[in-house]
Coordinates of C-alpha atoms and ligand atoms in Angstrom, one line a residue:
X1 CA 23.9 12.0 14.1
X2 CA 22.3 9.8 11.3
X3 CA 20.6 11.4 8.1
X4 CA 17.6 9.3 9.1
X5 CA 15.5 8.6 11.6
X6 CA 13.1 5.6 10.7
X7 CA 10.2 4.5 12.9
X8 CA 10.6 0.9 13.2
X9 CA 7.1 -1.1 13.3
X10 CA 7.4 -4.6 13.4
X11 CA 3.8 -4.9 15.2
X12 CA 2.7 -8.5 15.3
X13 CA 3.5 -12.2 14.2
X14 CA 5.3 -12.8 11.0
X15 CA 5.8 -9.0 11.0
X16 CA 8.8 -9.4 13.2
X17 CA 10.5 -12.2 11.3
X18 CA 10.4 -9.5 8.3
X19 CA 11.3 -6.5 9.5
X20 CA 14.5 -8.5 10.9
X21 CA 15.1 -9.3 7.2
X22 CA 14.8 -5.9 6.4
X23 CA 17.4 -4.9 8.9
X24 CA 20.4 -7.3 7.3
X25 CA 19.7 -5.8 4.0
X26 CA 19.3 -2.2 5.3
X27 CA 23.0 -2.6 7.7
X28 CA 24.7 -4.4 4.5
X29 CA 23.1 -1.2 2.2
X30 CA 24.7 0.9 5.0
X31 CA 21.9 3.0 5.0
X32 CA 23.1 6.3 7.0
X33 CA 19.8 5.6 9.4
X34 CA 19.0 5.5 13.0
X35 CA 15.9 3.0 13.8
X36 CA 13.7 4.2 16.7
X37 CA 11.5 0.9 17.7
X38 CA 7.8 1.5 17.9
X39 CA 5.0 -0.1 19.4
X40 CA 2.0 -0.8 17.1
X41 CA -0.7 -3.7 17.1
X42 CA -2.8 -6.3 18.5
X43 CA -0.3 -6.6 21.1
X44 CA -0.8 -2.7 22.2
X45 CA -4.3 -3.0 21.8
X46 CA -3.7 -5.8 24.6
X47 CA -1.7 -3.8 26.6
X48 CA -2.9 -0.5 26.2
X49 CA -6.3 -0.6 24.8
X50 CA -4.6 1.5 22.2
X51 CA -3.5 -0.5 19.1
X52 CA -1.6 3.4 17.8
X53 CA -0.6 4.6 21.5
X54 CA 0.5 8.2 22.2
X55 CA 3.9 7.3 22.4
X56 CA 4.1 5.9 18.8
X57 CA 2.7 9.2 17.4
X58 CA 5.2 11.3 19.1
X59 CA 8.0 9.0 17.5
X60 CA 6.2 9.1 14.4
X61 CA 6.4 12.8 14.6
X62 CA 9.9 12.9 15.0
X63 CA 10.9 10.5 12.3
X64 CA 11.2 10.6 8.6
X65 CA 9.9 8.0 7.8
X66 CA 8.5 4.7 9.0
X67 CA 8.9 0.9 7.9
X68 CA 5.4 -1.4 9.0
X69 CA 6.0 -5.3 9.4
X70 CA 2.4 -6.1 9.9
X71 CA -0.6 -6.5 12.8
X72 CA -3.0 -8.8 13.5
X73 CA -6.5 -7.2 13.5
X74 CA -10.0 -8.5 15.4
X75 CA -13.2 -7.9 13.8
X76 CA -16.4 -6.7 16.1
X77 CA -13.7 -5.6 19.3
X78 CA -15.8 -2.6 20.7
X79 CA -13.7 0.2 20.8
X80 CA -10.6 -1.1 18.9
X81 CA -9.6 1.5 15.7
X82 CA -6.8 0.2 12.8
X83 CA -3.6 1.5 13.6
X84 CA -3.1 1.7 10.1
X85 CA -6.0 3.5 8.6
X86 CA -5.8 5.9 11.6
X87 CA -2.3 6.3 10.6
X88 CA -3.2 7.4 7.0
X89 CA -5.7 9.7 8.0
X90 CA -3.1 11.1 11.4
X91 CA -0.7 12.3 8.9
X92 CA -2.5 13.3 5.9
X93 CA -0.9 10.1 3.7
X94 CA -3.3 10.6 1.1
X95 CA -1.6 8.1 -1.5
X96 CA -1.4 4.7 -1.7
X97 CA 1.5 3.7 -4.0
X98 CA 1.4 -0.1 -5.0
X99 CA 3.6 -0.9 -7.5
X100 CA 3.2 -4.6 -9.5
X101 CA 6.5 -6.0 -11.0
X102 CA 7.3 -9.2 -12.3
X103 CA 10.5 -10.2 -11.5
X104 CA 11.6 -12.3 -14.3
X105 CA 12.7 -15.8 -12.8
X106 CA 9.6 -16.1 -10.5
X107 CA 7.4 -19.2 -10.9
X108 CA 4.6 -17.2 -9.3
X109 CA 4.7 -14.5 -12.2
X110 CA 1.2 -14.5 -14.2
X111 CA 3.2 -13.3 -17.3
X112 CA 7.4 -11.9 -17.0
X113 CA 6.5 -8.3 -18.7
X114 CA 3.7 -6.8 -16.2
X115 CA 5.4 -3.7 -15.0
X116 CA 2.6 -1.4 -13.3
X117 CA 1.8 1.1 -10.5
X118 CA -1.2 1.4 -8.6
X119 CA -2.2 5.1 -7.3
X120 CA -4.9 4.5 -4.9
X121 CA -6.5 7.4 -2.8
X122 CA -5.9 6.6 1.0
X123 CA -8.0 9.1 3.1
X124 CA -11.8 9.4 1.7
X125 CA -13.9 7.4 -0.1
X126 CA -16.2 4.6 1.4
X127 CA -13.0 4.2 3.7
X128 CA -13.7 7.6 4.9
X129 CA -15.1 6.1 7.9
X130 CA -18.6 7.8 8.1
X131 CA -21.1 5.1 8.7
X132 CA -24.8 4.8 10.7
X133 CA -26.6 1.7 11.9
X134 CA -29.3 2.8 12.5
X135 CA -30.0 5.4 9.9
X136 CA -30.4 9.1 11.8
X137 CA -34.0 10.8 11.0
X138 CA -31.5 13.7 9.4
X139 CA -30.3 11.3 6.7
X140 CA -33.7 9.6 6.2
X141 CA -35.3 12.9 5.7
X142 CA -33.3 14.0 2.7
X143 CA -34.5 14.6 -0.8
X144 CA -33.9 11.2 -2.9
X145 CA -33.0 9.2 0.1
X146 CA -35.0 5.7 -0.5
X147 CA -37.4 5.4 2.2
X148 CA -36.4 2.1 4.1
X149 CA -37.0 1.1 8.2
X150 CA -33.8 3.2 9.2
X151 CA -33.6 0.3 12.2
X152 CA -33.0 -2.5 9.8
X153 CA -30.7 -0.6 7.8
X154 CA -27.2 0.9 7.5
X155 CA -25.3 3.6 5.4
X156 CA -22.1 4.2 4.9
X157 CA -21.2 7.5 3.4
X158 CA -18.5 8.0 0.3
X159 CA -17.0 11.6 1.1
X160 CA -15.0 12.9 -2.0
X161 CA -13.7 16.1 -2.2
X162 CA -11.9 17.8 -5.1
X163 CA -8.7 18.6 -3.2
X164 CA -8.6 14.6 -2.4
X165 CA -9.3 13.7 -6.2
X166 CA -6.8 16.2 -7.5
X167 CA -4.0 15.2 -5.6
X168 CA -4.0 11.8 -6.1
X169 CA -3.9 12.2 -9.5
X170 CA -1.4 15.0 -9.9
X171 CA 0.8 12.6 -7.9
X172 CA 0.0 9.5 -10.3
X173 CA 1.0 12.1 -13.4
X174 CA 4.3 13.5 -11.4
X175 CA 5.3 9.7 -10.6
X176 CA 5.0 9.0 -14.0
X177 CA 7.5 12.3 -14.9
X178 CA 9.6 11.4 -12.7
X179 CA 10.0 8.0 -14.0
X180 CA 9.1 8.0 -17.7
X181 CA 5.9 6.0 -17.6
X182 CA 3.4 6.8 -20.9
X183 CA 0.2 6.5 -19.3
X184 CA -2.5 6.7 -16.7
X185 CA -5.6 5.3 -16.6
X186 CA -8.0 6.8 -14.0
X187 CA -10.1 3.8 -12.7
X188 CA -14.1 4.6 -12.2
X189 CA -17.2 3.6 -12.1
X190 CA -18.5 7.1 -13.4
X191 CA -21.7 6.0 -15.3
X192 CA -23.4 4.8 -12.1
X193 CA -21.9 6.4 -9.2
X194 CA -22.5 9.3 -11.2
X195 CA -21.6 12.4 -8.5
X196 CA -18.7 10.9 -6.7
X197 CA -16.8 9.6 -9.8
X198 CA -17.6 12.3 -11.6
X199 CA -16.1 14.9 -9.5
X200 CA -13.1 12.3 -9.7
X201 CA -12.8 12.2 -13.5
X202 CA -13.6 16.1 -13.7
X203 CA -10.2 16.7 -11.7
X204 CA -8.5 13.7 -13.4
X205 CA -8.9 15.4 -16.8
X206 CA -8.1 19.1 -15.8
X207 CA -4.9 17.7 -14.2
X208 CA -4.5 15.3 -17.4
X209 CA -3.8 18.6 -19.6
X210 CA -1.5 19.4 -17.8
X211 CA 0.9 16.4 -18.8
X212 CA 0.2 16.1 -22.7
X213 CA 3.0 14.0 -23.1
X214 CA 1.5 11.5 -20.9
X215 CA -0.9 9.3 -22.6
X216 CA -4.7 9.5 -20.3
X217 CA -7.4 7.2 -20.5
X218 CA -10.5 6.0 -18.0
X219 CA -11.9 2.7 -17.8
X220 CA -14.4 1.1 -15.7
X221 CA -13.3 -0.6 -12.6
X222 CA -15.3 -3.5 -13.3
X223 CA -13.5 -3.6 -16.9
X224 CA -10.4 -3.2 -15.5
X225 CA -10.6 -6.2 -13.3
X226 CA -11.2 -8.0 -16.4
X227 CA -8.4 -7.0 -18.4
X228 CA -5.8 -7.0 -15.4
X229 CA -6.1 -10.7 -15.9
X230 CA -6.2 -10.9 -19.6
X231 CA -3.8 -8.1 -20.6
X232 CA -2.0 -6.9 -17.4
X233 CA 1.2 -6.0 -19.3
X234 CA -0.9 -3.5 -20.9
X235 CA -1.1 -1.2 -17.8
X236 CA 1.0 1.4 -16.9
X237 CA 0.1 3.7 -13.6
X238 CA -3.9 3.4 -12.6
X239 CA -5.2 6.0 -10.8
X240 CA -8.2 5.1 -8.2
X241 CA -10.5 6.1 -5.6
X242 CA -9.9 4.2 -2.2
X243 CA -12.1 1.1 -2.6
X244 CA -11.5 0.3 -5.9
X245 CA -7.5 0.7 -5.2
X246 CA -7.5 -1.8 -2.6
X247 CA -9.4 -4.2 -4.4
X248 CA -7.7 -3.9 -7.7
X249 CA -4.5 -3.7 -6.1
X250 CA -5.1 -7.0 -4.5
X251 CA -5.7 -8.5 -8.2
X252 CA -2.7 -7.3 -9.3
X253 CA -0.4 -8.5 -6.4
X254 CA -1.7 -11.6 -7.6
X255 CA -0.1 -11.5 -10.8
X256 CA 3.3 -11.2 -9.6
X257 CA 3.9 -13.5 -6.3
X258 CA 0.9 -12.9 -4.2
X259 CA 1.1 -11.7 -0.8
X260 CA 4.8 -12.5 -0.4
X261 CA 5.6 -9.7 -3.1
X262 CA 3.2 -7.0 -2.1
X263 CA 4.4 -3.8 -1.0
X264 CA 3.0 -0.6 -0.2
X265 CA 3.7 3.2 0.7
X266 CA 1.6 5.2 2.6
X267 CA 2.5 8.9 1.3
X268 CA 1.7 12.1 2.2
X269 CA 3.3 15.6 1.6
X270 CA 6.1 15.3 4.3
X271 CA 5.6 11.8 6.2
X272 CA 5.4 8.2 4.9
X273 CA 4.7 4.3 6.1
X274 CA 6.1 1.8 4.0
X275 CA 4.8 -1.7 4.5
X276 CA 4.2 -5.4 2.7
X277 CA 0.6 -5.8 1.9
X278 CA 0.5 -8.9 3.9
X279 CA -0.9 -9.4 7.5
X280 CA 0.7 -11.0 10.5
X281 CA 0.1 -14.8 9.3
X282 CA 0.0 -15.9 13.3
X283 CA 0.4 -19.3 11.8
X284 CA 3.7 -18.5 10.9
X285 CA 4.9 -16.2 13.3
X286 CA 8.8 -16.7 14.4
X287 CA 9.0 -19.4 12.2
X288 CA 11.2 -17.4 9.8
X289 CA 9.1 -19.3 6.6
X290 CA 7.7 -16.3 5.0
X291 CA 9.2 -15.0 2.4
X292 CA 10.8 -11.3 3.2
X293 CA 10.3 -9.8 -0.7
X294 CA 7.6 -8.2 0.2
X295 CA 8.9 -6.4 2.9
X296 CA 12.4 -5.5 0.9
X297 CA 10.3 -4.0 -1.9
X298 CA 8.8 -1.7 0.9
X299 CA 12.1 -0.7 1.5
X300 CA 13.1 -0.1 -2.1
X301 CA 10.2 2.5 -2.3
X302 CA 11.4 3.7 1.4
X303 CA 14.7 4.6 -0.8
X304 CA 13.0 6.1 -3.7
X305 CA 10.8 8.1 -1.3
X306 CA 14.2 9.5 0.7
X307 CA 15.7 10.3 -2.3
X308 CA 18.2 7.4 -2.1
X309 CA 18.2 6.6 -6.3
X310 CA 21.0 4.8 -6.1
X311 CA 20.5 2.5 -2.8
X312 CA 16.8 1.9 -4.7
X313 CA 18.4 0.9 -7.5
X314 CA 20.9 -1.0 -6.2
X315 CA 18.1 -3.0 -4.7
X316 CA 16.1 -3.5 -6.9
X317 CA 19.0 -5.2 -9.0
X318 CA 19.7 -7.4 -5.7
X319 CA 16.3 -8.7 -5.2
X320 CA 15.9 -9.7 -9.3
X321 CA 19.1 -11.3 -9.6
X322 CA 18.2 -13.4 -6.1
X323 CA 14.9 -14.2 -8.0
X324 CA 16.3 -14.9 -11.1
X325 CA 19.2 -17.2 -9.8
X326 CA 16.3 -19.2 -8.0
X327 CA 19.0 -20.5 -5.1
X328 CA 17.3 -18.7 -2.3
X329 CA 13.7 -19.2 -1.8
X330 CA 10.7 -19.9 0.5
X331 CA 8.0 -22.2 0.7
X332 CA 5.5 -20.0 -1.3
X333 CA 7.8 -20.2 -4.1
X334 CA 8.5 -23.7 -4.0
X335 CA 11.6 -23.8 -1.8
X336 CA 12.4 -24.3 1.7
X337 CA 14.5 -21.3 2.7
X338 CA 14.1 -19.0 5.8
X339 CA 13.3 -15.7 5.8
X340 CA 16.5 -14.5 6.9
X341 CA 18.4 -17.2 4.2
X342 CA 16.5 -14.6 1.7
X343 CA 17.8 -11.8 3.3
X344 CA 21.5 -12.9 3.8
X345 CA 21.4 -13.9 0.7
X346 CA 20.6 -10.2 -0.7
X347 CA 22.9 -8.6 1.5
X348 CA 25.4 -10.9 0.0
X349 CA 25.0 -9.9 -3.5
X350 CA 24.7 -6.4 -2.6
X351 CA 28.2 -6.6 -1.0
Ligands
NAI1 P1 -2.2 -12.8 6.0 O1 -1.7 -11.9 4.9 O2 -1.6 -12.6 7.4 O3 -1.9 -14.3 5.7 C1 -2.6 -15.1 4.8 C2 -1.8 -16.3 4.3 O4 -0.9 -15.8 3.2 C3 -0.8 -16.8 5.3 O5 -1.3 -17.8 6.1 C4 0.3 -17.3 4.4 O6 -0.1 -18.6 3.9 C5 0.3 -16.3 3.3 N1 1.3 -15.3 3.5 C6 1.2 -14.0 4.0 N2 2.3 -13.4 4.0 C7 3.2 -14.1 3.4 C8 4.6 -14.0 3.1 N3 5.3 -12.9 3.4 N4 5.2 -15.0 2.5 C9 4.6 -16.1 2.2 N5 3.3 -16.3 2.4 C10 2.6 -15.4 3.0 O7 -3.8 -12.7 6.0 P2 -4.9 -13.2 7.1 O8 -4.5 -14.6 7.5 O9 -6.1 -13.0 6.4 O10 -4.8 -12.3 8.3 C11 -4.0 -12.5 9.5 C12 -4.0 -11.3 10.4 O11 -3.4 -10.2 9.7 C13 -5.5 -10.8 10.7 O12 -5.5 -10.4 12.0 C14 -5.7 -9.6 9.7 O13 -6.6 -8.7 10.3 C15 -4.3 -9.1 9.7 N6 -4.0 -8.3 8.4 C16 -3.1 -7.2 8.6 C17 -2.7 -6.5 7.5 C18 -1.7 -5.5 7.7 O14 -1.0 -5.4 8.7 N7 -1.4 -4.6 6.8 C19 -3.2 -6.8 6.2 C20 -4.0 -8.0 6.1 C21 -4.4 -8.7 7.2
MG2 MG1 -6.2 -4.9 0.9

């Protein structure tokens, strides 16, 4: 029997074409893993009316782990629920890990010496998913509420609780432990959304002591989206709420490659999803053009996450001499090799 079993989400379009990359570098890693396929996506939601369908649950139940490719998503489909967000919430995968290197060799880099890590909260928040159009009598009648036509408005509500603001930080600070980062920054907007960030700074500071080696500072989100562009090396691990994660993380990914160099774990106390932040690009799908990066950095934190040091670092050295040699490379940075050129060519050096 294999060490692992890995639920293997490839889901829709271009997420195929990079979860095949995936495999060639995974089989050439040799990667003690078995890979049970599992339906997810736009195509399900087809199929099934179910874009997350029962069967994919009990896999994910049975597995370690899972690696995402990516799915294509409708907006204003009655009925239809993201796969992904009910994932988070499914298996209590409360953090949102982004990390933003620049590898140095690639012409997309912003600056060569930005080397941060993104801590976003993945379960409450304005993602929590508690929304009214119209506004219900209840909520109109309570003290404060601004007294608006409930029928020509909407609310949507931003549940924090302590338990969610303290472990997202604690795992910021123990990430930063583990791996010898100086500080965190816990990313607010405090002095307006005075209860909800509050109760997130409170926790962020009482867990703070507890690390005095580790540097601590807050800033303002909207500051923070300044100086991410001015002085990104700067950063070291940001700690946020869900919103502001997904839009600073999005800034960020920017300043290293863009979409073809995002990746992302989902990660909860026993159960993860690692994934590229990219979507399905339709208009690429099968066409083996987008670059795989992305996708392999998923898997380098799906290492990392299995306890797999050495496989992690092993590819992590892979993927920045590939970038720094410049041989192998797709369209978005200025070559014209396939997807699976990218990944051969990985699996070459790591042999
Ligand atoms: P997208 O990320 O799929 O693609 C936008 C553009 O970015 C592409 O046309 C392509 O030019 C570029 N791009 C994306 N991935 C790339 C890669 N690996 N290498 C090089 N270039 C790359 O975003 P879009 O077009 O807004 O959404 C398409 C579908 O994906 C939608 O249905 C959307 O809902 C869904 N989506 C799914 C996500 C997920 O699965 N996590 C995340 C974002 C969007
Ligand atoms: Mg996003």
């Amino acid at each position: 029997m294999a060490k692992y079993r890995i639920a293997w989400m490839p889901g829709d379009g271009i997420g195929h074409d990079v979860l095949e990359a995936a495999k060639i570098v995974l089989d050439a890693i040799e990667l003690d893993a078995e890979y049970v396929p599992a339906e997810v996506g736009w195509t399900c939601w087809e199929k099934y009316r179910d874009a997350l369908p029962p069967g994919t649950i009990e896999i994910l139940k049975e597995c370690d782990c899972g690696l995402f490719g990516a799915i294509t998503s409708r907006p204003n489909v009655p009925g239809y629920r993201s796969p992904i967000v009910r994932m988070r919430i499914l298996f209590d995968l409360y953090v949102n890990l982004r990390p933003c290197k620049a590898f140095p060799g690639n012409p997309l880099n912003y600056r060569d010496d930005i080397d941060l890590v993104i801590f976003r909260e993945n379960t409450e928040g304005l993602y929590s998913g508690i929304e009214y159009r119209p506004i219900p009598d209840e909520i109109m009648k309570l003290p404060g509420m601004r007294q608006v036509d409930p029928n020509e408005a909407a609310i949507s509500i931003r549940l924090f609780t302590k338990k969610g603001c303290r472990r997202i930080v604690k795992a910021a600070f123990e990430y930063a432990k583990k791996h010898g980062r100086k500080k965190v920054t816990a990313v607010h907007k405090a002095n307006v959304v005075r209860e909800t960030c509050g109760m997130f700074l409170e926790e962020a500071r009482e867990v703070a002591a507890e690390y005095p080696d580790i540097a601590f500072e807050e800033q303002n989100v909207d500051a923070v989206a300044m100086w991410l562009i001015k002085n990104p090396q700067d950063y070291d691990i940001l700690v946020t709420t869900n919103l502001f994660g997904d839009i600073i993380s999005d800034e960020a990914a920017q300043l290293i490659g863009s979409l073809g160099f995002g990746s992302s774990g989902n990660i909860g106390d026993d159960f993860a999803v690692f994934e590229p932040t990219h979507g399905s690009a339709p208009k690429y799908a099968g066409q083996y053009k987008v670059n795989p990066m992305a996708t392999l950095l998923a898997t380098r934190l799906m290492f990392e996450w299995l306890g797999e040091e050495e496989k992690a670092r092993r590819l992590e050295d892979a993927l920045s001499r590939v970038i720094r040699e410049g041989k192998v490379k797709t369209y978005d940075m200025g070559g014209s090799s396939t997807t699976l050129e990218v990944a051969e060519e990985v699996a070459r050096v790591l042999g």
